[in-house]
Short mmCIF file of C-alpha atoms and ligand atoms in Angstrom, two decimals:
data_model
loop_
_atom_site.label_atom_id
_atom_site.label_comp_id
_atom_site.label_asym_id
_atom_site.label_seq_id
_atom_site.Cartn_x
_atom_site.Cartn_y
_atom_site.Cartn_z
CA UNK S 1 40.97 22.68 -10.83
CA UNK S 2 38.83 23.85 -7.93
CA UNK S 3 35.83 24.12 -10.00
CA UNK S 4 36.27 20.64 -11.33
CA UNK S 5 36.56 19.39 -7.79
CA UNK S 6 33.50 21.37 -6.76
CA UNK S 7 31.65 19.72 -9.69
CA UNK S 8 32.77 16.28 -8.55
CA UNK S 9 31.36 17.07 -5.12
CA UNK S 10 28.17 18.11 -6.58
CA UNK S 11 27.77 15.06 -8.76
CA UNK S 12 28.81 12.86 -5.78
CA UNK S 13 26.23 14.63 -3.47
CA UNK S 14 23.57 14.18 -6.17
CA UNK S 15 24.37 10.56 -6.40
CA UNK S 16 24.23 10.07 -2.66
CA UNK S 17 20.86 11.83 -2.43
CA UNK S 18 19.37 9.84 -5.22
CA UNK S 19 20.61 6.77 -3.61
CA UNK S 20 19.30 7.84 -0.30
CA UNK S 21 15.80 8.81 -1.49
CA UNK S 22 15.24 5.38 -3.12
CA UNK S 23 16.11 3.72 -0.03
CA UNK S 24 13.87 5.54 2.51
CA UNK S 25 11.41 8.16 2.99
CA UNK S 26 12.59 11.27 4.94
CA UNK S 27 13.16 10.56 8.48
CA UNK S 28 13.64 6.85 8.08
CA UNK S 29 16.65 4.66 7.71
CA UNK S 30 17.48 1.09 7.36
CA UNK S 31 19.62 1.16 10.35
CA UNK S 32 17.29 3.32 12.67
CA UNK S 33 17.06 0.55 15.31
CA UNK S 34 20.56 -1.06 14.74
CA UNK S 35 22.13 0.49 17.91
CA UNK S 36 19.19 0.69 20.06
CA UNK S 37 17.50 -2.60 19.35
CA UNK S 38 19.99 -5.08 17.27
CA UNK S 39 17.79 -8.00 17.92
CA UNK S 40 14.62 -6.37 16.50
CA UNK S 41 14.72 -8.20 13.12
CA UNK S 42 15.47 -11.56 14.80
CA UNK S 43 12.81 -11.23 17.36
CA UNK S 44 10.17 -10.32 14.74
CA UNK S 45 11.18 -12.94 12.24
CA UNK S 46 11.07 -15.67 14.56
CA UNK S 47 7.60 -14.90 16.05
CA UNK S 48 6.28 -14.35 12.36
CA UNK S 49 7.72 -17.71 11.27
CA UNK S 50 6.23 -19.56 14.37
CA UNK S 51 2.69 -17.98 13.81
CA UNK S 52 2.86 -18.77 10.23
CA UNK S 53 3.61 -22.39 10.84
CA UNK S 54 0.43 -22.49 13.06
CA UNK S 55 -1.80 -20.36 10.69
CA UNK S 56 -0.67 -19.36 7.02
CA UNK S 57 -3.69 -17.04 7.15
CA UNK S 58 -1.59 -14.61 9.34
CA UNK S 59 0.24 -13.53 6.10
CA UNK S 60 -2.74 -12.12 4.18
CA UNK S 61 -4.18 -10.83 7.41
CA UNK S 62 -1.03 -8.79 8.14
CA UNK S 63 -0.82 -7.20 4.58
CA UNK S 64 -4.30 -6.04 4.69
CA UNK S 65 -3.97 -4.65 8.14
CA UNK S 66 -1.08 -2.59 6.69
CA UNK S 67 -3.17 -1.42 3.71
CA UNK S 68 -5.88 -0.33 6.02
CA UNK S 69 -3.30 1.35 8.32
CA UNK S 70 -1.43 3.25 5.57
CA UNK S 71 -4.23 4.32 3.09
CA UNK S 72 -6.57 6.35 5.11
CA UNK S 73 -3.86 8.66 7.04
CA UNK S 74 -0.52 7.06 6.70
CA UNK S 75 1.32 4.08 8.32
CA UNK S 76 1.12 5.08 11.90
CA UNK S 77 -0.51 2.10 13.52
CA UNK S 78 -3.79 4.12 13.95
CA UNK S 79 -5.70 1.07 12.77
CA UNK S 80 -4.58 -1.02 15.69
CA UNK S 81 -6.28 1.26 18.39
CA UNK S 82 -9.24 -0.17 20.16
CA UNK S 83 -11.90 1.87 21.87
CA UNK S 84 -14.77 4.11 21.12
CA UNK S 85 -13.98 5.67 17.75
CA UNK S 86 -11.50 3.28 16.77
CA UNK S 87 -10.94 2.24 13.08
CA UNK S 88 -11.36 -1.29 14.06
CA UNK S 89 -15.03 -0.48 14.64
CA UNK S 90 -15.49 0.93 11.23
CA UNK S 91 -17.10 -1.41 8.56
CA UNK S 92 -14.06 -2.26 6.34
CA UNK S 93 -12.04 -3.34 9.47
CA UNK S 94 -14.69 -5.65 10.90
CA UNK S 95 -12.81 -8.48 9.18
CA UNK S 96 -9.24 -7.73 10.21
CA UNK S 97 -8.01 -11.02 11.76
CA UNK S 98 -7.13 -11.18 15.42
CA UNK S 99 -4.21 -13.69 14.67
CA UNK S 100 -2.49 -10.85 13.12
CA UNK S 101 -3.42 -8.03 15.52
CA UNK S 102 -2.10 -10.48 18.36
CA UNK S 103 1.10 -11.18 16.55
CA UNK S 104 1.96 -7.42 16.14
CA UNK S 105 1.26 -6.89 19.85
CA UNK S 106 3.36 -10.04 20.91
CA UNK S 107 6.18 -8.77 18.85
CA UNK S 108 5.98 -5.37 20.46
CA UNK S 109 5.85 -6.84 23.86
CA UNK S 110 9.03 -9.05 23.10
CA UNK S 111 11.00 -6.25 21.37
CA UNK S 112 10.21 -3.74 24.21
CA UNK S 113 11.24 -6.46 26.80
CA UNK S 114 14.53 -6.75 25.00
CA UNK S 115 15.34 -3.06 24.01
CA UNK S 116 12.82 -0.97 26.05
CA UNK S 117 10.12 1.06 24.35
CA UNK S 118 12.26 2.05 21.29
CA UNK S 119 10.39 0.55 18.40
CA UNK S 120 6.93 1.86 17.16
CA UNK S 121 4.07 -0.31 16.44
CA UNK S 122 3.96 1.24 12.99
CA UNK S 123 7.63 0.02 12.39
CA UNK S 124 6.58 -3.44 13.79
CA UNK S 125 3.44 -3.68 11.52
CA UNK S 126 5.62 -3.09 8.49
CA UNK S 127 8.43 -5.34 9.56
CA UNK S 128 6.04 -8.29 10.27
CA UNK S 129 4.45 -7.85 7.07
CA UNK S 130 7.53 -7.86 5.10
CA UNK S 131 8.64 -11.17 6.70
CA UNK S 132 5.21 -12.79 6.57
CA UNK S 133 5.19 -12.08 2.64
CA UNK S 134 8.37 -13.87 2.30
CA UNK S 135 7.00 -16.86 4.31
CA UNK S 136 3.91 -17.16 1.95
CA UNK S 137 6.27 -17.19 -1.18
CA UNK S 138 6.20 -13.52 -2.05
CA UNK S 139 8.96 -10.98 -2.84
CA UNK S 140 11.06 -9.29 -0.25
CA UNK S 141 10.52 -5.55 -0.01
CA UNK S 142 12.81 -2.94 1.37
CA UNK S 143 12.01 -1.58 4.73
CA UNK S 144 13.38 1.50 6.36
CA UNK S 145 12.55 2.34 10.07
CA UNK S 146 11.66 5.19 12.14
CA UNK S 147 7.77 5.60 12.02
CA UNK S 148 6.07 6.74 15.08
CA UNK S 149 2.61 5.88 16.37
CA UNK S 150 -0.42 7.96 16.06
CA UNK S 151 -2.15 9.42 19.37
CA UNK S 152 -5.56 8.72 18.05
CA UNK S 153 -7.54 6.74 15.39
CA UNK S 154 -8.14 8.26 11.81
CA UNK S 155 -11.50 9.87 11.49
CA UNK S 156 -14.44 8.04 9.89
CA UNK S 157 -14.17 10.32 6.87
CA UNK S 158 -10.52 9.10 6.30
CA UNK S 159 -11.47 5.53 6.84
CA UNK S 160 -14.25 5.85 4.28
CA UNK S 161 -11.65 6.75 1.66
CA UNK S 162 -10.65 2.98 1.53
CA UNK S 163 -11.82 1.62 -1.68
CA UNK S 164 -14.81 -0.67 -2.03
CA UNK S 165 -14.99 -4.00 -3.78
CA UNK S 166 -17.88 -2.68 -5.99
CA UNK S 167 -15.58 0.16 -7.54
CA UNK S 168 -15.04 0.13 -11.18
CA UNK S 169 -11.55 0.86 -12.66
CA UNK S 170 -11.81 4.66 -13.04
CA UNK S 171 -13.05 5.01 -9.50
CA UNK S 172 -10.16 2.68 -8.29
CA UNK S 173 -7.63 4.83 -10.20
CA UNK S 174 -9.06 8.10 -8.59
CA UNK S 175 -8.97 6.51 -5.24
CA UNK S 176 -5.35 5.48 -5.43
CA UNK S 177 -4.50 8.57 -7.31
CA UNK S 178 -5.77 10.68 -4.46
CA UNK S 179 -3.24 8.74 -2.28
CA UNK S 180 -0.46 9.25 -4.94
CA UNK S 181 -0.50 5.62 -5.88
CA UNK S 182 -0.32 5.25 -9.70
CA UNK S 183 -2.00 2.69 -11.95
CA UNK S 184 1.02 0.42 -11.68
CA UNK S 185 0.58 0.35 -7.94
CA UNK S 186 -3.06 -0.27 -8.30
CA UNK S 187 -2.68 -3.28 -10.45
CA UNK S 188 0.25 -4.69 -8.51
CA UNK S 189 -1.13 -4.09 -5.09
CA UNK S 190 -4.51 -5.59 -6.03
CA UNK S 191 -2.33 -8.73 -6.59
CA UNK S 192 -2.29 -9.16 -2.74
CA UNK S 193 -5.71 -10.71 -3.36
CA UNK S 194 -3.74 -13.68 -4.53
CA UNK S 195 -4.00 -15.03 -1.02
CA UNK S 196 -6.51 -14.78 2.00
CA UNK S 197 -10.19 -14.71 2.24
CA UNK S 198 -13.29 -12.66 1.95
CA UNK S 199 -16.58 -12.96 3.57
CA UNK S 200 -19.81 -13.34 1.47
CA UNK S 201 -21.26 -9.86 1.79
CA UNK S 202 -18.13 -8.28 0.22
CA UNK S 203 -18.97 -9.71 -3.08
CA UNK S 204 -22.71 -10.31 -3.01
CA UNK S 205 -22.85 -7.96 -6.36
CA UNK S 206 -21.08 -10.99 -7.97
CA UNK S 207 -23.84 -13.58 -7.42
CA UNK S 208 -27.13 -11.92 -7.01
CA UNK S 209 -29.69 -13.22 -9.56
CA UNK S 210 -29.58 -10.19 -11.73
CA UNK S 211 -25.83 -10.12 -11.50
CA UNK S 212 -24.16 -7.05 -13.23
CA UNK S 213 -22.20 -8.67 -16.05
CA UNK S 214 -19.82 -5.84 -16.59
CA UNK S 215 -17.21 -6.91 -16.02
CA UNK S 216 -17.90 -10.43 -16.94
CA UNK S 217 -17.92 -13.36 -14.57
CA UNK S 218 -17.51 -17.07 -15.55
CA UNK S 219 -21.22 -18.34 -15.02
CA UNK S 220 -20.21 -21.47 -13.40
CA UNK S 221 -17.98 -19.57 -10.91
CA UNK S 222 -20.95 -17.23 -10.11
CA UNK S 223 -23.22 -20.24 -9.56
CA UNK S 224 -20.72 -21.76 -7.18
CA UNK S 225 -20.51 -18.39 -5.27
CA UNK S 226 -24.44 -18.29 -5.21
CA UNK S 227 -24.63 -21.75 -3.87
CA UNK S 228 -22.10 -21.13 -1.03
CA UNK S 229 -23.06 -17.49 -0.25
CA UNK S 230 -26.75 -16.75 -0.97
CA UNK S 231 -27.93 -17.46 2.65
CA UNK S 232 -24.99 -15.76 4.29
CA UNK S 233 -25.83 -12.16 3.40
CA UNK S 234 -25.72 -9.98 5.42
CA UNK S 235 -24.32 -12.28 8.26
CA UNK S 236 -21.09 -12.89 6.71
CA UNK S 237 -19.99 -16.08 8.63
CA UNK S 238 -18.88 -18.05 5.47
CA UNK S 239 -15.61 -17.37 3.82
CA UNK S 240 -14.29 -17.74 0.25
CA UNK S 241 -10.73 -17.82 -0.69
CA UNK S 242 -9.79 -14.69 -3.02
CA UNK S 243 -7.61 -16.75 -5.28
CA UNK S 244 -9.30 -20.04 -6.27
CA UNK S 245 -6.03 -21.56 -7.76
CA UNK S 246 -3.55 -21.28 -4.78
CA UNK S 247 -5.36 -19.72 -1.95
CA UNK S 248 -2.54 -19.62 0.49
CA UNK S 249 0.40 -18.82 -1.77
CA UNK S 250 1.69 -15.40 -2.85
CA UNK S 251 2.22 -15.75 -6.40
CA UNK S 252 0.78 -14.43 -9.80
CA UNK S 253 -2.18 -16.89 -10.06
CA UNK S 254 -4.52 -14.07 -9.18
CA UNK S 255 -3.99 -12.56 -12.70
CA UNK S 256 -4.73 -16.04 -14.02
CA UNK S 257 -7.99 -15.97 -12.17
CA UNK S 258 -8.80 -12.62 -13.82
CA UNK S 259 -8.23 -14.00 -17.44
CA UNK S 260 -10.80 -16.65 -16.99
CA UNK S 261 -13.16 -14.24 -15.19
CA UNK S 262 -12.85 -15.84 -11.75
CA UNK S 263 -11.84 -12.57 -10.02
CA UNK S 264 -13.74 -12.51 -6.82
CA UNK S 265 -14.43 -8.84 -6.65
CA UNK S 266 -15.72 -6.49 -9.27
CA UNK S 267 -12.69 -4.34 -8.48
CA UNK S 268 -10.47 -7.28 -9.16
CA UNK S 269 -12.17 -8.37 -12.49
CA UNK S 270 -12.22 -4.96 -13.85
CA UNK S 271 -8.32 -4.90 -14.00
CA UNK S 272 -8.18 -7.40 -17.00
CA UNK S 273 -11.06 -5.80 -18.71
CA UNK S 274 -10.24 -2.00 -18.75
CA UNK S 275 -8.02 -0.60 -21.26
CA UNK S 276 -5.96 1.35 -18.66
CA UNK S 277 -5.03 -1.70 -16.64
CA UNK S 278 -5.50 -4.82 -19.00
CA UNK S 279 -1.99 -4.69 -20.41
CA UNK S 280 -0.20 -4.55 -17.10
CA UNK S 281 -2.67 -7.21 -15.47
CA UNK S 282 -1.76 -9.61 -18.42
CA UNK S 283 1.97 -8.94 -18.25
CA UNK S 284 1.64 -9.96 -14.52
CA UNK S 285 -0.20 -13.15 -15.38
CA UNK S 286 2.49 -14.15 -17.86
CA UNK S 287 5.60 -12.91 -16.00
CA UNK S 288 5.71 -13.50 -12.02
CA UNK S 289 9.02 -11.82 -11.72
CA UNK S 290 7.60 -8.57 -13.29
CA UNK S 291 4.67 -8.77 -10.86
CA UNK S 292 6.96 -9.39 -7.81
CA UNK S 293 9.32 -6.52 -8.93
CA UNK S 294 6.40 -3.96 -9.16
CA UNK S 295 4.81 -5.37 -6.04
CA UNK S 296 7.76 -4.89 -3.94
CA UNK S 297 8.23 -1.37 -5.37
CA UNK S 298 4.62 -0.50 -4.66
CA UNK S 299 4.80 -1.97 -1.10
CA UNK S 300 7.76 0.30 -0.32
CA UNK S 301 5.63 3.21 -1.41
CA UNK S 302 2.66 2.11 0.52
CA UNK S 303 4.44 1.53 3.63
CA UNK S 304 6.08 4.99 3.55
CA UNK S 305 2.73 7.05 3.10
CA UNK S 306 2.30 10.04 5.37
CA UNK S 307 4.55 9.04 8.15
CA UNK S 308 5.04 10.47 11.66
CA UNK S 309 8.62 10.65 12.38
CA UNK S 310 11.09 12.46 14.84
CA UNK S 311 9.33 13.60 17.77
CA UNK S 312 5.80 13.42 16.28
CA UNK S 313 3.38 10.91 17.67
CA UNK S 314 4.82 8.36 20.09
CA UNK S 315 6.21 4.95 20.82
CA UNK S 316 3.12 3.11 22.01
CA UNK S 317 3.47 0.97 24.98
CA UNK S 318 0.55 -1.18 23.87
CA UNK S 319 -0.35 -1.39 20.26
CA UNK S 320 -4.02 -1.17 21.01
CA UNK S 321 -3.98 1.75 23.26
CA UNK S 322 -2.56 5.21 23.25
CA UNK S 323 0.01 5.77 26.04
CA UNK S 324 -2.27 8.46 27.89
CA UNK S 325 -4.79 5.68 28.24
CA UNK S 326 -2.26 3.01 29.36
CA UNK S 327 -1.02 5.50 31.99
CA UNK S 328 -4.57 6.62 32.83
CA UNK S 329 -7.46 5.11 34.45
CA UNK S 330 -8.11 2.69 31.75
CA UNK S 331 -5.77 -0.32 31.82
CA UNK S 332 -4.51 -2.14 28.95
CA UNK S 333 -6.52 -5.06 30.11
CA UNK S 334 -9.74 -3.49 29.05
CA UNK S 335 -8.64 -3.99 25.44
CA UNK S 336 -8.92 -6.66 22.72
CA UNK S 337 -5.68 -7.80 21.54
CA UNK S 338 -3.18 -7.44 24.34
CA UNK S 339 -0.22 -9.60 25.16
CA UNK S 340 1.24 -10.05 28.53
CA UNK S 341 4.47 -8.18 29.05
C1 LIG I 401 -7.80 -2.14 -4.77
C2 LIG I 401 -8.72 -1.97 -4.01
C3 LIG I 401 -8.94 -2.99 -2.92
C4 LIG I 401 -10.31 -3.33 -2.60
C5 LIG I 401 -11.60 -2.75 -3.15
C6 LIG I 401 -10.09 -4.39 -1.53
C7 LIG I 401 -11.20 -5.04 -0.80
C8 LIG I 401 -11.06 -6.11 -0.03
C9 LIG I 401 -12.15 -6.83 0.64
C10 LIG I 401 -13.62 -6.45 0.31
C11 LIG I 401 -11.61 -7.91 1.11
C12 LIG I 401 -12.42 -8.84 1.92
C13 LIG I 401 -12.85 -8.54 3.29
C14 LIG I 401 -13.75 -9.57 3.88
O1 LIG I 401 -14.78 -9.77 3.34
O2 LIG I 401 -13.39 -10.21 4.77
C15 LIG I 401 -10.25 -7.79 1.11
C16 LIG I 401 -9.31 -8.84 1.61
C17 LIG I 401 -8.07 -8.65 1.49
N1 LIG I 401 -7.27 -7.57 0.89
FE1 LIG I 401 -8.01 -6.10 -0.23
N2 LIG I 401 -8.89 -4.58 -1.19
C18 LIG I 401 -8.09 -3.68 -1.99
C19 LIG I 401 -6.65 -3.49 -2.02
C20 LIG I 401 -5.84 -4.28 -1.30
C21 LIG I 401 -4.41 -3.88 -1.11
C22 LIG I 401 -3.84 -2.74 -1.72
C23 LIG I 401 -3.84 -4.88 -0.42
C24 LIG I 401 -2.42 -4.98 0.11
C25 LIG I 401 -1.52 -4.66 -0.43
C26 LIG I 401 -5.03 -5.79 0.12
C27 LIG I 401 -4.86 -7.05 0.70
C28 LIG I 401 -5.91 -7.78 1.06
C29 LIG I 401 -5.80 -9.24 1.59
C30 LIG I 401 -4.48 -9.98 1.79
C31 LIG I 401 -7.05 -9.74 1.85
C32 LIG I 401 -7.41 -11.00 2.59
C33 LIG I 401 -7.40 -10.77 4.01
C34 LIG I 401 -7.47 -11.96 5.02
O3 LIG I 401 -7.35 -13.09 4.36
O4 LIG I 401 -7.70 -11.85 6.13
N3 LIG I 401 -6.16 -5.42 -0.68
N4 LIG I 401 -9.95 -6.73 0.15
C1 LIG I 402 -16.25 5.49 25.54
O1 LIG I 402 -17.59 6.18 25.46
C2 LIG I 402 -18.15 6.04 26.78
C3 LIG I 402 -19.67 6.41 26.64
O2 LIG I 402 -19.64 7.88 25.96
C4 LIG I 402 -17.32 6.78 27.78
O3 LIG I 402 -17.85 6.69 29.15
C5 LIG I 402 -15.94 6.12 27.93
O4 LIG I 402 -15.09 7.01 28.72
C6 LIG I 402 -15.30 6.18 26.46
N1 LIG I 402 -14.10 5.58 26.54
C7 LIG I 402 -13.00 5.93 25.83
C8 LIG I 402 -11.68 5.14 25.93
O5 LIG I 402 -12.97 7.06 25.36
C1 LIG I 403 -10.56 11.82 -4.98
O1 LIG I 403 -10.50 13.09 -4.40
C2 LIG I 403 -11.41 14.05 -5.19
C3 LIG I 403 -11.10 15.30 -4.65
O2 LIG I 403 -11.12 15.33 -3.13
C4 LIG I 403 -12.77 13.53 -4.73
O3 LIG I 403 -13.89 14.37 -5.22
C5 LIG I 403 -12.86 12.04 -5.32
O4 LIG I 403 -14.20 11.55 -4.87
C6 LIG I 403 -11.96 11.17 -4.71
N1 LIG I 403 -12.05 9.95 -5.36
C7 LIG I 403 -12.39 8.77 -4.70
C8 LIG I 403 -12.66 7.65 -5.49
O5 LIG I 403 -12.50 8.81 -3.40
C1 LIG I 404 -12.91 -20.05 6.52
O1 LIG I 404 -13.76 -21.11 6.38
C2 LIG I 404 -13.18 -22.35 6.52
C3 LIG I 404 -14.23 -23.55 6.07
O2 LIG I 404 -15.42 -23.17 6.29
C4 LIG I 404 -12.91 -22.47 8.13
O3 LIG I 404 -12.32 -23.67 8.37
C5 LIG I 404 -12.04 -21.42 8.42
O4 LIG I 404 -11.71 -21.32 9.82
C6 LIG I 404 -12.48 -20.01 7.97
N1 LIG I 404 -11.55 -19.04 8.28
C7 LIG I 404 -11.67 -17.98 8.93
C8 LIG I 404 -10.43 -17.12 9.15
O5 LIG I 404 -12.71 -17.60 9.42
C1 LIG I 405 -10.70 -7.07 14.54
C2 LIG I 405 -11.83 -6.34 15.14
O1 LIG I 405 -11.54 -5.75 16.23
N1 LIG I 405 -13.09 -6.22 14.60
C3 LIG I 405 -14.20 -5.50 15.12
C4 LIG I 405 -14.54 -4.57 13.97
O2 LIG I 405 -15.76 -3.90 14.30
C5 LIG I 405 -16.87 -4.84 14.88
C6 LIG I 405 -18.03 -3.80 15.18
O3 LIG I 405 -18.41 -2.98 14.25
C7 LIG I 405 -16.33 -5.56 16.15
O4 LIG I 405 -17.51 -6.40 16.41
C8 LIG I 405 -15.12 -6.31 15.56
O5 LIG I 405 -14.65 -6.99 16.70
#
């Protein structure tokens, strides 16, 4: 009798553990801010919606910021820091958009005004991205809270681990694999290129006269890119939508682009050509719900990479500046994207 009860308890415990781990990374929980900041999600949601009405580009801008935050050293808002050795000054970040950096800081200011400094910039970045993705037509992904902010930016070496658009599929698989992201994560998360823009220097390998035809590119598409971009390298003042079909909507049209060889980057186009990724990319082109399901799953994984929790890091009082600088000689006014508080 007793052993049966014990077994039942064990089974129950195992079930609870399994359910728990699927919901949140260690140290995070859905209700982390429920008591200390009950209005968090309302405040963030309405600021995201209001900004999206003004500029739909805020949605792709946010999700790219999240990727560039999480991938190098974890989702710790390190990418938001300004200053000498900041990640924002590193090459891949030169095109992160101010409208989204500003929005994150405006949410932080409003949330801290309502609740005190209880919510990190890292949590706010994930939350704002979740809401913006839904605004743009994408799937809802599950967000648990409790992230803390980094004290300093990631090193240049770590920022350099961000994948480049010139990568072939084996190199992309290696790059993602190094961060515990698998092939399904790669194919799905690349689908974020279904909205937003790129600047000409990012895809000059796709329109130069002796264009590398592996993977193939639609010749008419290549000619259009050349006409638009040939004179804009290396300046990068001209932009091109990543998805030529529905540039502002989060849907599965990106995978259609790949089928007709109108993927903008070599890293995109390769996904439909390489045997390791072709089946999944085709499936996502055919079945949007399959793409959305995997995308939501992969976003949970990405937004829980290498977190600071508990007493690690800090709750930043200005997303662009470590607290020791806010309190020190340098004031927040010196920095790029600050909101009045
Ligand atoms: C698979 C490897 C990836 C490569 C090589 C890559 C590369 C790039 C490049 C070069 C740009 C254009 C930058 C510019 O010229 O302005 C870009 C834009 C973008 N990327 Fe990626 N990316 C990758 C993965 C991701 C992931 C995982 C996400 C998010 C889940 C993402 C989301 C975006 C978005 C939304 C934009 C448009 C940003 C905007 O409109 O402001 N990318 N990416
Ligand atoms: C940035 O570098 C300059 C020159 O090396 C230095 O004077 C300044 O204090 C640094 N600022 C920060 C925030 O570290
Ligand atoms: C993945 O990690 C290995 C071992 O550190 C490294 O040699 C390789 O270059 C990495 N792959 C990519 C694409 O960064
Ligand atoms: C992209 O280019 C279009 C057309 O030239 C321009 O109106 C728009 O402001 C640009 N977007 C960004 C974010 O620079
Ligand atoms: C958004 C942002 O801060 N971008 C910066 C990236 O780095 C370049 C310098 O390399 C700055 O000019 C940009 O302002």
